[in-house]
mmCIF file with all atom_site columns, C-alpha atoms and ligand atoms in Angstrom:
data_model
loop_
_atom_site.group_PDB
_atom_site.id
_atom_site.type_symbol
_atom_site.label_atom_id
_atom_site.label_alt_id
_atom_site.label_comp_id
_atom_site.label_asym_id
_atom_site.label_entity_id
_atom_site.label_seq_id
_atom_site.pdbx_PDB_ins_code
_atom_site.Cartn_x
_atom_site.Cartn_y
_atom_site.Cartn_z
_atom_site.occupancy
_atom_site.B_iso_or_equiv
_atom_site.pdbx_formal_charge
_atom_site.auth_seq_id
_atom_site.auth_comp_id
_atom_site.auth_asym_id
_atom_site.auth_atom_id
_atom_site.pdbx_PDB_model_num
ATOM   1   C  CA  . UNK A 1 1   ? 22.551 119.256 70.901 1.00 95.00 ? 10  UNK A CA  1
ATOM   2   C  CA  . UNK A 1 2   ? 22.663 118.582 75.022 1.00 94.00 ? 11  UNK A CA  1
ATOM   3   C  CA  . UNK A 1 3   ? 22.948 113.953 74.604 1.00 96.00 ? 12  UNK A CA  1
ATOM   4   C  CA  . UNK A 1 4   ? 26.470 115.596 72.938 1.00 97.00 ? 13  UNK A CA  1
ATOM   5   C  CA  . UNK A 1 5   ? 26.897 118.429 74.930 1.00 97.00 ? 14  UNK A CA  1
ATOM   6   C  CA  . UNK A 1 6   ? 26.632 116.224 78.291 1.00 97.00 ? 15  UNK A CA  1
ATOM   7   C  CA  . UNK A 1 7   ? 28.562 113.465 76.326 1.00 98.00 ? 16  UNK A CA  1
ATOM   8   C  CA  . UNK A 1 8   ? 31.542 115.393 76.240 1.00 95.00 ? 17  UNK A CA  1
ATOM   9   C  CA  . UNK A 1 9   ? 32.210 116.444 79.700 1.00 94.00 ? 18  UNK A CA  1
ATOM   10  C  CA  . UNK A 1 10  ? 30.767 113.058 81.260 1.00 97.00 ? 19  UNK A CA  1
ATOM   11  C  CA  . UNK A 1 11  ? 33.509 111.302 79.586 1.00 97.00 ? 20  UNK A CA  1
ATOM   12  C  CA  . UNK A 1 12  ? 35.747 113.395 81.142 1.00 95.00 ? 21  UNK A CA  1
ATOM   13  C  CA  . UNK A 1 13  ? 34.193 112.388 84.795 1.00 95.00 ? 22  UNK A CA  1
ATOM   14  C  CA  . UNK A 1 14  ? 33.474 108.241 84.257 1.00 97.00 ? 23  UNK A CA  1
ATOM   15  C  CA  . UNK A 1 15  ? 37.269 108.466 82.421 1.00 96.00 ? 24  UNK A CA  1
ATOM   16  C  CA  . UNK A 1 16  ? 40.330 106.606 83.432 1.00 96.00 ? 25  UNK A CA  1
ATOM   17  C  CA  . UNK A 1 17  ? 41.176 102.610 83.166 1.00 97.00 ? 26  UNK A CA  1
ATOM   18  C  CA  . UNK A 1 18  ? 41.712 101.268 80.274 1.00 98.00 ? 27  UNK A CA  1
ATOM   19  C  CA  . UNK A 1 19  ? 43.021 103.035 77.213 1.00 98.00 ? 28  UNK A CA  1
ATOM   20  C  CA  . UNK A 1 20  ? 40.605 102.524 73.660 1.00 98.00 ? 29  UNK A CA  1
ATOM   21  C  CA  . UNK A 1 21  ? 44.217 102.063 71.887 1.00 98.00 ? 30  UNK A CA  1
ATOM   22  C  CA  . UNK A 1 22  ? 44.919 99.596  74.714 1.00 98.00 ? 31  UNK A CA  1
ATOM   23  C  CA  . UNK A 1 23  ? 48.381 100.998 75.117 1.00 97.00 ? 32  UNK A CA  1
ATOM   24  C  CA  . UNK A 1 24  ? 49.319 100.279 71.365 1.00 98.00 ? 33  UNK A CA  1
ATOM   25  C  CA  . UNK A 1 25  ? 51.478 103.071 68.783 1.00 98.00 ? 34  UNK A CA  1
ATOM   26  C  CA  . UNK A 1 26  ? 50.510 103.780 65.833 1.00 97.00 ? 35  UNK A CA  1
ATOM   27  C  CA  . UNK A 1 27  ? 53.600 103.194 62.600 1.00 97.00 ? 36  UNK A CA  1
ATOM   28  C  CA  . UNK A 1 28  ? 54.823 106.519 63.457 1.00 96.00 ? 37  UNK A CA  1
ATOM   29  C  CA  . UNK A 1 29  ? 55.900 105.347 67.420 1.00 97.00 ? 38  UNK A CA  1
ATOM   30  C  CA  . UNK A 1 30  ? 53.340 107.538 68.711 1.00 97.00 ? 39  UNK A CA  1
ATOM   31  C  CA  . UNK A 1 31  ? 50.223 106.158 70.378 1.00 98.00 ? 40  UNK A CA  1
ATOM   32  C  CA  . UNK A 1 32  ? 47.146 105.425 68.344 1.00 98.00 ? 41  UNK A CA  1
ATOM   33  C  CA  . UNK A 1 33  ? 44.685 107.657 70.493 1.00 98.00 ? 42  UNK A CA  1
ATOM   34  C  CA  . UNK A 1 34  ? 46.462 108.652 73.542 1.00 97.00 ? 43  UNK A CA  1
ATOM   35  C  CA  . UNK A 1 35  ? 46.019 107.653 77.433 1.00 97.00 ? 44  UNK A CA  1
ATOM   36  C  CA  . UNK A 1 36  ? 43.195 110.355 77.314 1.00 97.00 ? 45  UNK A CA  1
ATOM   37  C  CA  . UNK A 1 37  ? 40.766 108.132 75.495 1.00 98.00 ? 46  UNK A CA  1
ATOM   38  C  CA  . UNK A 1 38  ? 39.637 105.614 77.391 1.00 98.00 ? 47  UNK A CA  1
ATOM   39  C  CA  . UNK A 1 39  ? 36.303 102.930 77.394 1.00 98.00 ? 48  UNK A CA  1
ATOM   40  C  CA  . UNK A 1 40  ? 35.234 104.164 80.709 1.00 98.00 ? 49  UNK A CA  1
ATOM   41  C  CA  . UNK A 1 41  ? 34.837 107.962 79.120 1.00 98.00 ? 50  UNK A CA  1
ATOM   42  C  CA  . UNK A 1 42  ? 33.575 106.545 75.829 1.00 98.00 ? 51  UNK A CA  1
ATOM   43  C  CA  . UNK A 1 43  ? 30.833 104.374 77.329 1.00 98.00 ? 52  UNK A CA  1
ATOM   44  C  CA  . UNK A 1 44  ? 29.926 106.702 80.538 1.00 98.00 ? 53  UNK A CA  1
ATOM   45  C  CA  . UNK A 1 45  ? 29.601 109.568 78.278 1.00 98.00 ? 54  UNK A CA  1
ATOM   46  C  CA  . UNK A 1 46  ? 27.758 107.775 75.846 1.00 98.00 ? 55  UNK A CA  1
ATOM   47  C  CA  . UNK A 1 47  ? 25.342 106.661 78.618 1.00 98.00 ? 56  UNK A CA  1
ATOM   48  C  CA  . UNK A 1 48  ? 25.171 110.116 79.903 1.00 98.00 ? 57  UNK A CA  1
ATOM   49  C  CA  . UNK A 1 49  ? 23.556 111.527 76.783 1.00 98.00 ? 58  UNK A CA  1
ATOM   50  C  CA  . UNK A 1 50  ? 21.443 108.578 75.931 1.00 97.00 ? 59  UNK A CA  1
ATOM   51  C  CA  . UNK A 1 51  ? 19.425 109.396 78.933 1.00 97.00 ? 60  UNK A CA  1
ATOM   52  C  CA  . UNK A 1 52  ? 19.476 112.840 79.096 1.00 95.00 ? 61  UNK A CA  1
ATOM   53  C  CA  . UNK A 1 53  ? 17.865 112.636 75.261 1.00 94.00 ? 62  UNK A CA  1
ATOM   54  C  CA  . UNK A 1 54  ? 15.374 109.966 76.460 1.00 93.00 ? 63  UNK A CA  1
ATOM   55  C  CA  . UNK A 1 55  ? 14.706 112.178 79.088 1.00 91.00 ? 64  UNK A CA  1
ATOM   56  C  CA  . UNK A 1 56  ? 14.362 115.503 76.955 1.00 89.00 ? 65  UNK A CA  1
ATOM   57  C  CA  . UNK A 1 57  ? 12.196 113.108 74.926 1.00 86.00 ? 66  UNK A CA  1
ATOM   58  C  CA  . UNK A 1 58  ? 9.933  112.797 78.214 1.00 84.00 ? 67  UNK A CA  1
ATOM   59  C  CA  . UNK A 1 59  ? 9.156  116.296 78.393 1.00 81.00 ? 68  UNK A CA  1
ATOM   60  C  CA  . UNK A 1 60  ? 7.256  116.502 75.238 1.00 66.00 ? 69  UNK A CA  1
ATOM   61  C  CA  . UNK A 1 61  ? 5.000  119.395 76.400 1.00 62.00 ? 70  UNK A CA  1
ATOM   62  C  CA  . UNK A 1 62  ? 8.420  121.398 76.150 1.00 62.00 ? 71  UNK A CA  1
ATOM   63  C  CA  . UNK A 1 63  ? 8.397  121.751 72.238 1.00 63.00 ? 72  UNK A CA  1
ATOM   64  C  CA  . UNK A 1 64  ? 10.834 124.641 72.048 1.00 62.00 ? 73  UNK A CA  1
ATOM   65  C  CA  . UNK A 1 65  ? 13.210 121.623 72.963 1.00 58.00 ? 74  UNK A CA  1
ATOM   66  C  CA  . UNK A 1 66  ? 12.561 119.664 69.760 1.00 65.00 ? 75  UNK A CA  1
ATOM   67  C  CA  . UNK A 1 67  ? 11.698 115.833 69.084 1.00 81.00 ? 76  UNK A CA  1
ATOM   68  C  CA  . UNK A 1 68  ? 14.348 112.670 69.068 1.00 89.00 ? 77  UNK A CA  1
ATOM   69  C  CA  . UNK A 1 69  ? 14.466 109.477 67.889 1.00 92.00 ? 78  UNK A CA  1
ATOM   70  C  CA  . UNK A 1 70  ? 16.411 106.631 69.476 1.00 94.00 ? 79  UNK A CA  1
ATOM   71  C  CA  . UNK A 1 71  ? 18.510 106.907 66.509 1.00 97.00 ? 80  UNK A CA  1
ATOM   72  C  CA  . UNK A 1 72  ? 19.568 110.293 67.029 1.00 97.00 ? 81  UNK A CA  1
ATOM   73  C  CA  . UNK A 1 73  ? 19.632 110.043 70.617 1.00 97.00 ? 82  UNK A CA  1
ATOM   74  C  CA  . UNK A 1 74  ? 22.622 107.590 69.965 1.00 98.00 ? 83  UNK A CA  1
ATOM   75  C  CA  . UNK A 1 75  ? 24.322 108.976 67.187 1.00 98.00 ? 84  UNK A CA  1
ATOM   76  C  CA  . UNK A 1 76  ? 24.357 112.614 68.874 1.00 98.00 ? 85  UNK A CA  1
ATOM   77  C  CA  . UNK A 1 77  ? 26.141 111.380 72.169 1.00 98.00 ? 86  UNK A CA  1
ATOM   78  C  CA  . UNK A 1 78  ? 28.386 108.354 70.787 1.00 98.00 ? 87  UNK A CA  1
ATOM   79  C  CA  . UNK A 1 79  ? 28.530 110.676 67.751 1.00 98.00 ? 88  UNK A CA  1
ATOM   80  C  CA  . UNK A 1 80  ? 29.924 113.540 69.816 1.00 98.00 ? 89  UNK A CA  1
ATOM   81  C  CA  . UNK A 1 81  ? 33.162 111.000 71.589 1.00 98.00 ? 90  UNK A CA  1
ATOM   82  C  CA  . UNK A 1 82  ? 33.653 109.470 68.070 1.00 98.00 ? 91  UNK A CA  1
ATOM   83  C  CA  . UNK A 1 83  ? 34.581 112.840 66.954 1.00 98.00 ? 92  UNK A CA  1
ATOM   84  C  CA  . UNK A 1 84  ? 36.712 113.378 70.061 1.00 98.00 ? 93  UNK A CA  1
ATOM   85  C  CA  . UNK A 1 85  ? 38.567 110.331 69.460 1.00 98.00 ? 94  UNK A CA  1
ATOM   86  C  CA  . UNK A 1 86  ? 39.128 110.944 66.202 1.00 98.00 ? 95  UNK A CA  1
ATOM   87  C  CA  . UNK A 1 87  ? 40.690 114.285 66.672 1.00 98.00 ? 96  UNK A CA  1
ATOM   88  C  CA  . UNK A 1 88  ? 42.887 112.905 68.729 1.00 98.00 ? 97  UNK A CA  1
ATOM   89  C  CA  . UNK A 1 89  ? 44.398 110.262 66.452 1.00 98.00 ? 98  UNK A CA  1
ATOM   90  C  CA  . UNK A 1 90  ? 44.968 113.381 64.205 1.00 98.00 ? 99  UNK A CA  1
ATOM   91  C  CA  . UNK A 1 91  ? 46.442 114.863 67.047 1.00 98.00 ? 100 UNK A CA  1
ATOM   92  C  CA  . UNK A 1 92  ? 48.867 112.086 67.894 1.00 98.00 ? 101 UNK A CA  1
ATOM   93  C  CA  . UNK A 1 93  ? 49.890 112.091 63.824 1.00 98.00 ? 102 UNK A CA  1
ATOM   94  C  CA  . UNK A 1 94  ? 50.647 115.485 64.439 1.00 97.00 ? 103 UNK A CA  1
ATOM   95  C  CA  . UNK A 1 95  ? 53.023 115.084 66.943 1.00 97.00 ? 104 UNK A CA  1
ATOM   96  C  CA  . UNK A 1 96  ? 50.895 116.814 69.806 1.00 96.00 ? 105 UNK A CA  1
ATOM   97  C  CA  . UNK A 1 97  ? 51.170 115.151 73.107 1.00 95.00 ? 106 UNK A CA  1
ATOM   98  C  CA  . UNK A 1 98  ? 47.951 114.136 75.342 1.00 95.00 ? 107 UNK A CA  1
ATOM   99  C  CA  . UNK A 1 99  ? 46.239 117.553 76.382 1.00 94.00 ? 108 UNK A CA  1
ATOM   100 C  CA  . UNK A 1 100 ? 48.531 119.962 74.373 1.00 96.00 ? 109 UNK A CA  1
ATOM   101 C  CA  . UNK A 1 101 ? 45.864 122.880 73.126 1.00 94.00 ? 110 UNK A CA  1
ATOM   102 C  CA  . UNK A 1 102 ? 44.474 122.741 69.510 1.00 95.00 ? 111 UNK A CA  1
ATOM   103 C  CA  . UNK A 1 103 ? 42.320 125.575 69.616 1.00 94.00 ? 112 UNK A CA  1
ATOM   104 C  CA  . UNK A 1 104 ? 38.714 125.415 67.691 1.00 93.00 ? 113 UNK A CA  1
ATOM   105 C  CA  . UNK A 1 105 ? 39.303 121.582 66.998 1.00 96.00 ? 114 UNK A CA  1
ATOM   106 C  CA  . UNK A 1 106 ? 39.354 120.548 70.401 1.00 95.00 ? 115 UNK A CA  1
ATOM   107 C  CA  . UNK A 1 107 ? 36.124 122.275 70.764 1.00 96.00 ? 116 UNK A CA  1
ATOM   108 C  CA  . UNK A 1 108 ? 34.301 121.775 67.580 1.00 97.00 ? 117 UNK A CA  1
ATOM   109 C  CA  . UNK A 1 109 ? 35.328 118.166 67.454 1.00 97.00 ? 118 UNK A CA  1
ATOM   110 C  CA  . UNK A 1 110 ? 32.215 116.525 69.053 1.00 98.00 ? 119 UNK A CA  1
ATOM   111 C  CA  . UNK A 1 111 ? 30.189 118.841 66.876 1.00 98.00 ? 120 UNK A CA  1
ATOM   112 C  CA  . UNK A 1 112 ? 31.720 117.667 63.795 1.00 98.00 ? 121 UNK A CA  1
ATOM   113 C  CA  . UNK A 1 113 ? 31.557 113.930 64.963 1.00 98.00 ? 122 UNK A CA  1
ATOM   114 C  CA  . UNK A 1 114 ? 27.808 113.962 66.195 1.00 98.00 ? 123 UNK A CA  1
ATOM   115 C  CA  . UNK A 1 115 ? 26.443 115.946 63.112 1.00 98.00 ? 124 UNK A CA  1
ATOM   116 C  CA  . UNK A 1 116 ? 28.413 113.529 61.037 1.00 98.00 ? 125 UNK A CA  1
ATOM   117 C  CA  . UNK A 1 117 ? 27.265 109.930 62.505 1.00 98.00 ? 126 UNK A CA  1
ATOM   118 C  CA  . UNK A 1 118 ? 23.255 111.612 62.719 1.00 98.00 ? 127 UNK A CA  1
ATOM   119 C  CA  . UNK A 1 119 ? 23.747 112.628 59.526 1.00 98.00 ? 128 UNK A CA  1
ATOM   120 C  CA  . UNK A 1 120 ? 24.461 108.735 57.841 1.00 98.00 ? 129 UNK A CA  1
ATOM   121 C  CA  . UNK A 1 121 ? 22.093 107.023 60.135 1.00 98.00 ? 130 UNK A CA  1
ATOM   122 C  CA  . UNK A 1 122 ? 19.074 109.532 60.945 1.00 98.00 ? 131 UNK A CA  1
ATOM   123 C  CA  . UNK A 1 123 ? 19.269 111.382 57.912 1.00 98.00 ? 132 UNK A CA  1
ATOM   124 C  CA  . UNK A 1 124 ? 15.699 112.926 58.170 1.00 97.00 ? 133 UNK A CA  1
ATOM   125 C  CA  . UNK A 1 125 ? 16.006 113.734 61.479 1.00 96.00 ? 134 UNK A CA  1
ATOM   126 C  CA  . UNK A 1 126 ? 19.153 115.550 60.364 1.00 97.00 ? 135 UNK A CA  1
ATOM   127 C  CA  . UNK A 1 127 ? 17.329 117.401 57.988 1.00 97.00 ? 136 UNK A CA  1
ATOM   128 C  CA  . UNK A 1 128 ? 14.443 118.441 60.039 1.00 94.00 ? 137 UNK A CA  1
ATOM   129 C  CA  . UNK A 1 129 ? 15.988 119.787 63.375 1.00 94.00 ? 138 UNK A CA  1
ATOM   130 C  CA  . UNK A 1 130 ? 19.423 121.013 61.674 1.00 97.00 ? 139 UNK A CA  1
ATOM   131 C  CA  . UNK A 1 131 ? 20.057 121.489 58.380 1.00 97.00 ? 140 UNK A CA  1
ATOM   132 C  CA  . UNK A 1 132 ? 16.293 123.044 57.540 1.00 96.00 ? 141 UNK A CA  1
ATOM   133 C  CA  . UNK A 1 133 ? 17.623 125.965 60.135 1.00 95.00 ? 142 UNK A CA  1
ATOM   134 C  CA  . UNK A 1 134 ? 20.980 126.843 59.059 1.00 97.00 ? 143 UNK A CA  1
ATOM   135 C  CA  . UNK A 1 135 ? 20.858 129.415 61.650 1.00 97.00 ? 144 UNK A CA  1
ATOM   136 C  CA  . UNK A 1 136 ? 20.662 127.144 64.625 1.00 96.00 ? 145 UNK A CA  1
ATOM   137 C  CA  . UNK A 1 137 ? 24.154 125.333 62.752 1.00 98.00 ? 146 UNK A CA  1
ATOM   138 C  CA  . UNK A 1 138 ? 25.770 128.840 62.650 1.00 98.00 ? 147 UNK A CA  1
ATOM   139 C  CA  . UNK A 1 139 ? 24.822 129.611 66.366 1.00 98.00 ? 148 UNK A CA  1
ATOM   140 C  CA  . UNK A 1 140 ? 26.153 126.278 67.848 1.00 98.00 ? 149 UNK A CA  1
ATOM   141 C  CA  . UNK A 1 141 ? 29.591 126.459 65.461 1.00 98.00 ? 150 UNK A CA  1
ATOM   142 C  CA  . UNK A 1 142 ? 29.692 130.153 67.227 1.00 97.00 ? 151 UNK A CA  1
ATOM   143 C  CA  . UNK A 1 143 ? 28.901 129.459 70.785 1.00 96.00 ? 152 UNK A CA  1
ATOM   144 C  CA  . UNK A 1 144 ? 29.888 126.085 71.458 1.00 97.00 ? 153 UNK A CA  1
ATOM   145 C  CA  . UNK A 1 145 ? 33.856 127.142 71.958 1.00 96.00 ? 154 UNK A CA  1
ATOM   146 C  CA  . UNK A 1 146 ? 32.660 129.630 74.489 1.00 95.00 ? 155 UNK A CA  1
ATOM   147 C  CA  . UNK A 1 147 ? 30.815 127.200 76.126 1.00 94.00 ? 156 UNK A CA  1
ATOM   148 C  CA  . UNK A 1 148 ? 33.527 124.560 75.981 1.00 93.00 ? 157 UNK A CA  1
ATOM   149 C  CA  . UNK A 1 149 ? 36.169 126.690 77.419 1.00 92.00 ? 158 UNK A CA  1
ATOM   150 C  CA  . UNK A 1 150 ? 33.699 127.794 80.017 1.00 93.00 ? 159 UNK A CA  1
ATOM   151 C  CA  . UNK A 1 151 ? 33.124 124.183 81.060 1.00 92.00 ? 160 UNK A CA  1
ATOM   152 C  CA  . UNK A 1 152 ? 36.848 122.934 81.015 1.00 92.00 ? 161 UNK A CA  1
ATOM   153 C  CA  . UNK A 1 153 ? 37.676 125.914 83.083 1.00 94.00 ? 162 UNK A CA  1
ATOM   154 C  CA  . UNK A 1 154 ? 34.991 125.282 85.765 1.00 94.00 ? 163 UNK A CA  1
ATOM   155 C  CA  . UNK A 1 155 ? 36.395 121.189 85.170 1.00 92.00 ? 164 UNK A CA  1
ATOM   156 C  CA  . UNK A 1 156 ? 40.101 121.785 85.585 1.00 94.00 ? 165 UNK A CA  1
ATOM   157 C  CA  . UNK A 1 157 ? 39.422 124.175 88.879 1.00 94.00 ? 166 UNK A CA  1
ATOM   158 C  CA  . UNK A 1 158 ? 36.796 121.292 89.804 1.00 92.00 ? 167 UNK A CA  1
ATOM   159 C  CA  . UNK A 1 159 ? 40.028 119.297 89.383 1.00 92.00 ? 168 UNK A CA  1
ATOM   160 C  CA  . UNK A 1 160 ? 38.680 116.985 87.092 1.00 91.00 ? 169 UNK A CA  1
ATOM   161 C  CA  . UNK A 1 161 ? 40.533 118.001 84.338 1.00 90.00 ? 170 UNK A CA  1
ATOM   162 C  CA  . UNK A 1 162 ? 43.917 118.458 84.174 1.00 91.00 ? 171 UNK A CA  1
ATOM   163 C  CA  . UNK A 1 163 ? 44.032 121.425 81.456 1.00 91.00 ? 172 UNK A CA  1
ATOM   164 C  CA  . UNK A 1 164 ? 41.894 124.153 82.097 1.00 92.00 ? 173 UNK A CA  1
ATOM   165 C  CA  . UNK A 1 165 ? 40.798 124.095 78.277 1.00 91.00 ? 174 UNK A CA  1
HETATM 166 N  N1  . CTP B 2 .   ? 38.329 111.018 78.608 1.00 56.60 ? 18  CTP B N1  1
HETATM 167 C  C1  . CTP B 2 .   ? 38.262 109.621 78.592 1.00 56.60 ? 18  CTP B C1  1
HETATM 168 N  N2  . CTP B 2 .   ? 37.736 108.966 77.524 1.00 56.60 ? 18  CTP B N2  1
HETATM 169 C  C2  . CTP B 2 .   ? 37.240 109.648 76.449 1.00 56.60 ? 18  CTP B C2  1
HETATM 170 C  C3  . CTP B 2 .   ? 37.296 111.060 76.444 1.00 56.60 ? 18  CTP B C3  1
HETATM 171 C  C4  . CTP B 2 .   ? 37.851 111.712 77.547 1.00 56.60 ? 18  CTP B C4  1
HETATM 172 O  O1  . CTP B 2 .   ? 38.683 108.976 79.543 1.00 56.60 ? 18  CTP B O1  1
HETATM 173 N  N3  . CTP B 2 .   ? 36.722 108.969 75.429 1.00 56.60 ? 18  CTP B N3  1
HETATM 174 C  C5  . CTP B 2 .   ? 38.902 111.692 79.789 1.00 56.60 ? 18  CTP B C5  1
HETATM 175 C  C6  . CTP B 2 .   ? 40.428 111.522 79.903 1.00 56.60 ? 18  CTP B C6  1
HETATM 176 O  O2  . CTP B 2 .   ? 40.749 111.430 81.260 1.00 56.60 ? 18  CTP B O2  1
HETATM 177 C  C7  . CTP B 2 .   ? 40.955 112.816 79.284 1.00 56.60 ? 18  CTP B C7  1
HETATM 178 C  C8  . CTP B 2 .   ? 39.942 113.825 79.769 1.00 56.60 ? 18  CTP B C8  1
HETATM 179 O  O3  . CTP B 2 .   ? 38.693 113.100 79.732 1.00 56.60 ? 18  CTP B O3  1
HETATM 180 O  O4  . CTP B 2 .   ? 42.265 113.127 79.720 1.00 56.60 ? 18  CTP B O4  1
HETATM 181 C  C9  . CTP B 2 .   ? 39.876 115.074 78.922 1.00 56.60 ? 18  CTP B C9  1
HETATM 182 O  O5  . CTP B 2 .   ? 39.464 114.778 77.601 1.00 56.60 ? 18  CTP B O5  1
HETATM 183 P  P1  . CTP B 2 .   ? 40.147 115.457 76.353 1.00 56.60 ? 18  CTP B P1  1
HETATM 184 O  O6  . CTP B 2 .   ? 40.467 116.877 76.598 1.00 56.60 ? 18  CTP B O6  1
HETATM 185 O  O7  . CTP B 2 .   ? 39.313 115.111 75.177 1.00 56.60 ? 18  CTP B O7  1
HETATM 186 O  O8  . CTP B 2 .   ? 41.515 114.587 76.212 1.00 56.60 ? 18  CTP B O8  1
HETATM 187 P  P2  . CTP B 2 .   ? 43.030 115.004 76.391 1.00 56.60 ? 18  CTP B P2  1
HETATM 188 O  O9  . CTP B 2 .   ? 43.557 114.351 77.628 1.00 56.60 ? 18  CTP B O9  1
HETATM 189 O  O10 . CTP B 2 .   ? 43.178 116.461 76.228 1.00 56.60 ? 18  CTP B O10 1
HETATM 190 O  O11 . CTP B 2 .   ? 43.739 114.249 75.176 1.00 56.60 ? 18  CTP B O11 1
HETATM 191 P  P3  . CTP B 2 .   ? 43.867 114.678 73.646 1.00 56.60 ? 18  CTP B P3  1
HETATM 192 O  O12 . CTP B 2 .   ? 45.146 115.418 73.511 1.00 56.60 ? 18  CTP B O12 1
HETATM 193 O  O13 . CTP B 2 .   ? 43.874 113.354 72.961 1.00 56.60 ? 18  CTP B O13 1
HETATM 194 O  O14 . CTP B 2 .   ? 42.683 115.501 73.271 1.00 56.60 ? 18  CTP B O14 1
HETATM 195 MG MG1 . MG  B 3 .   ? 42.107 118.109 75.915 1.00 56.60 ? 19  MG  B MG1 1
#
């Protein structure tokens, strides 16, 4: 899970500039994705977690901390923003504005998004390193809103982020 986990919070750091909606509304007037989506957080976050899972894939002595493959290396951190985005185009439908709180989907989001995309393209890796240990899925749908909070609250007092959640 860390190329997503370090995905998430990297985009909020390399954010800003340009918008991924490029400023555009949806048919409903609202904006496609928001001004919280941006390529800078999408591709520095992606980055981010590419190289922390080539480096985790370094460090092979460590086997407690499981093989990659370049697939899932990229499909776990791009995976992980995907999701992000897409939650907030559901969030814009909804009528929530750019950082309003949507509790357990704001935090299980990037979950969602980088199981998904590993899922259709590394499908055996999937199957090896998640769903042959359902209890490692369980644990990570439990503890990753803790952590999440935890993180945006250390972010927003960092002053990074703008909402402390
Ligand atoms: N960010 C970014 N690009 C991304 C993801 C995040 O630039 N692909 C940056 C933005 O500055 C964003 C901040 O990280 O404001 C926090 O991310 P997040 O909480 O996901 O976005 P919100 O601003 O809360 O917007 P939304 O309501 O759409 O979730
Ligand atoms: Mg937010």
């Amino acid at each position: 899970m860390l190329p997503a986990y370090i995905a998430n919070p990297t985009a909020v750091v390399f954010g800003g500039g340009t918008p991924i909606d490029l400023g555009k509304k949806w048919k409903d007037g609202r904006r496609i994705f928001g001004g919280g989506k941006t390529f800078r957080g999408l591709l520095g976050g992606t980055a981010c977690g590419i190289v922390l899972g080539l480096l985790q894939m370094q460090v092979t002595s460590l086997h407690f901390l499981g093989t990659f493959t370049f697939i899932s290396i990229i499909t776990l951190s791009f995976g992980a923003l995907l999701g992000d985005m897409t939650k907030s185009f559901f969030k814009r439908r909804l009528g929530y504005e750019r950082g309003a709180k949507f509790p357990l989907v704001d935090q299980l989001d990037f979950v969602a998004g980088a199981w998904i995309l590993t899922y259709v393209f590394d499908t055996a890796w999937f199957s090896d390193n998640f769903l042959a240990y359902p209890w490692i899925m369980v644990t990570v749908i439990l503890f990753t809103p803790l952590l999440h909070r935890l993180t945006n609250i250390i972010g927003y007092y960092a002053k990074l982020k703008k909402e402390p959640w």
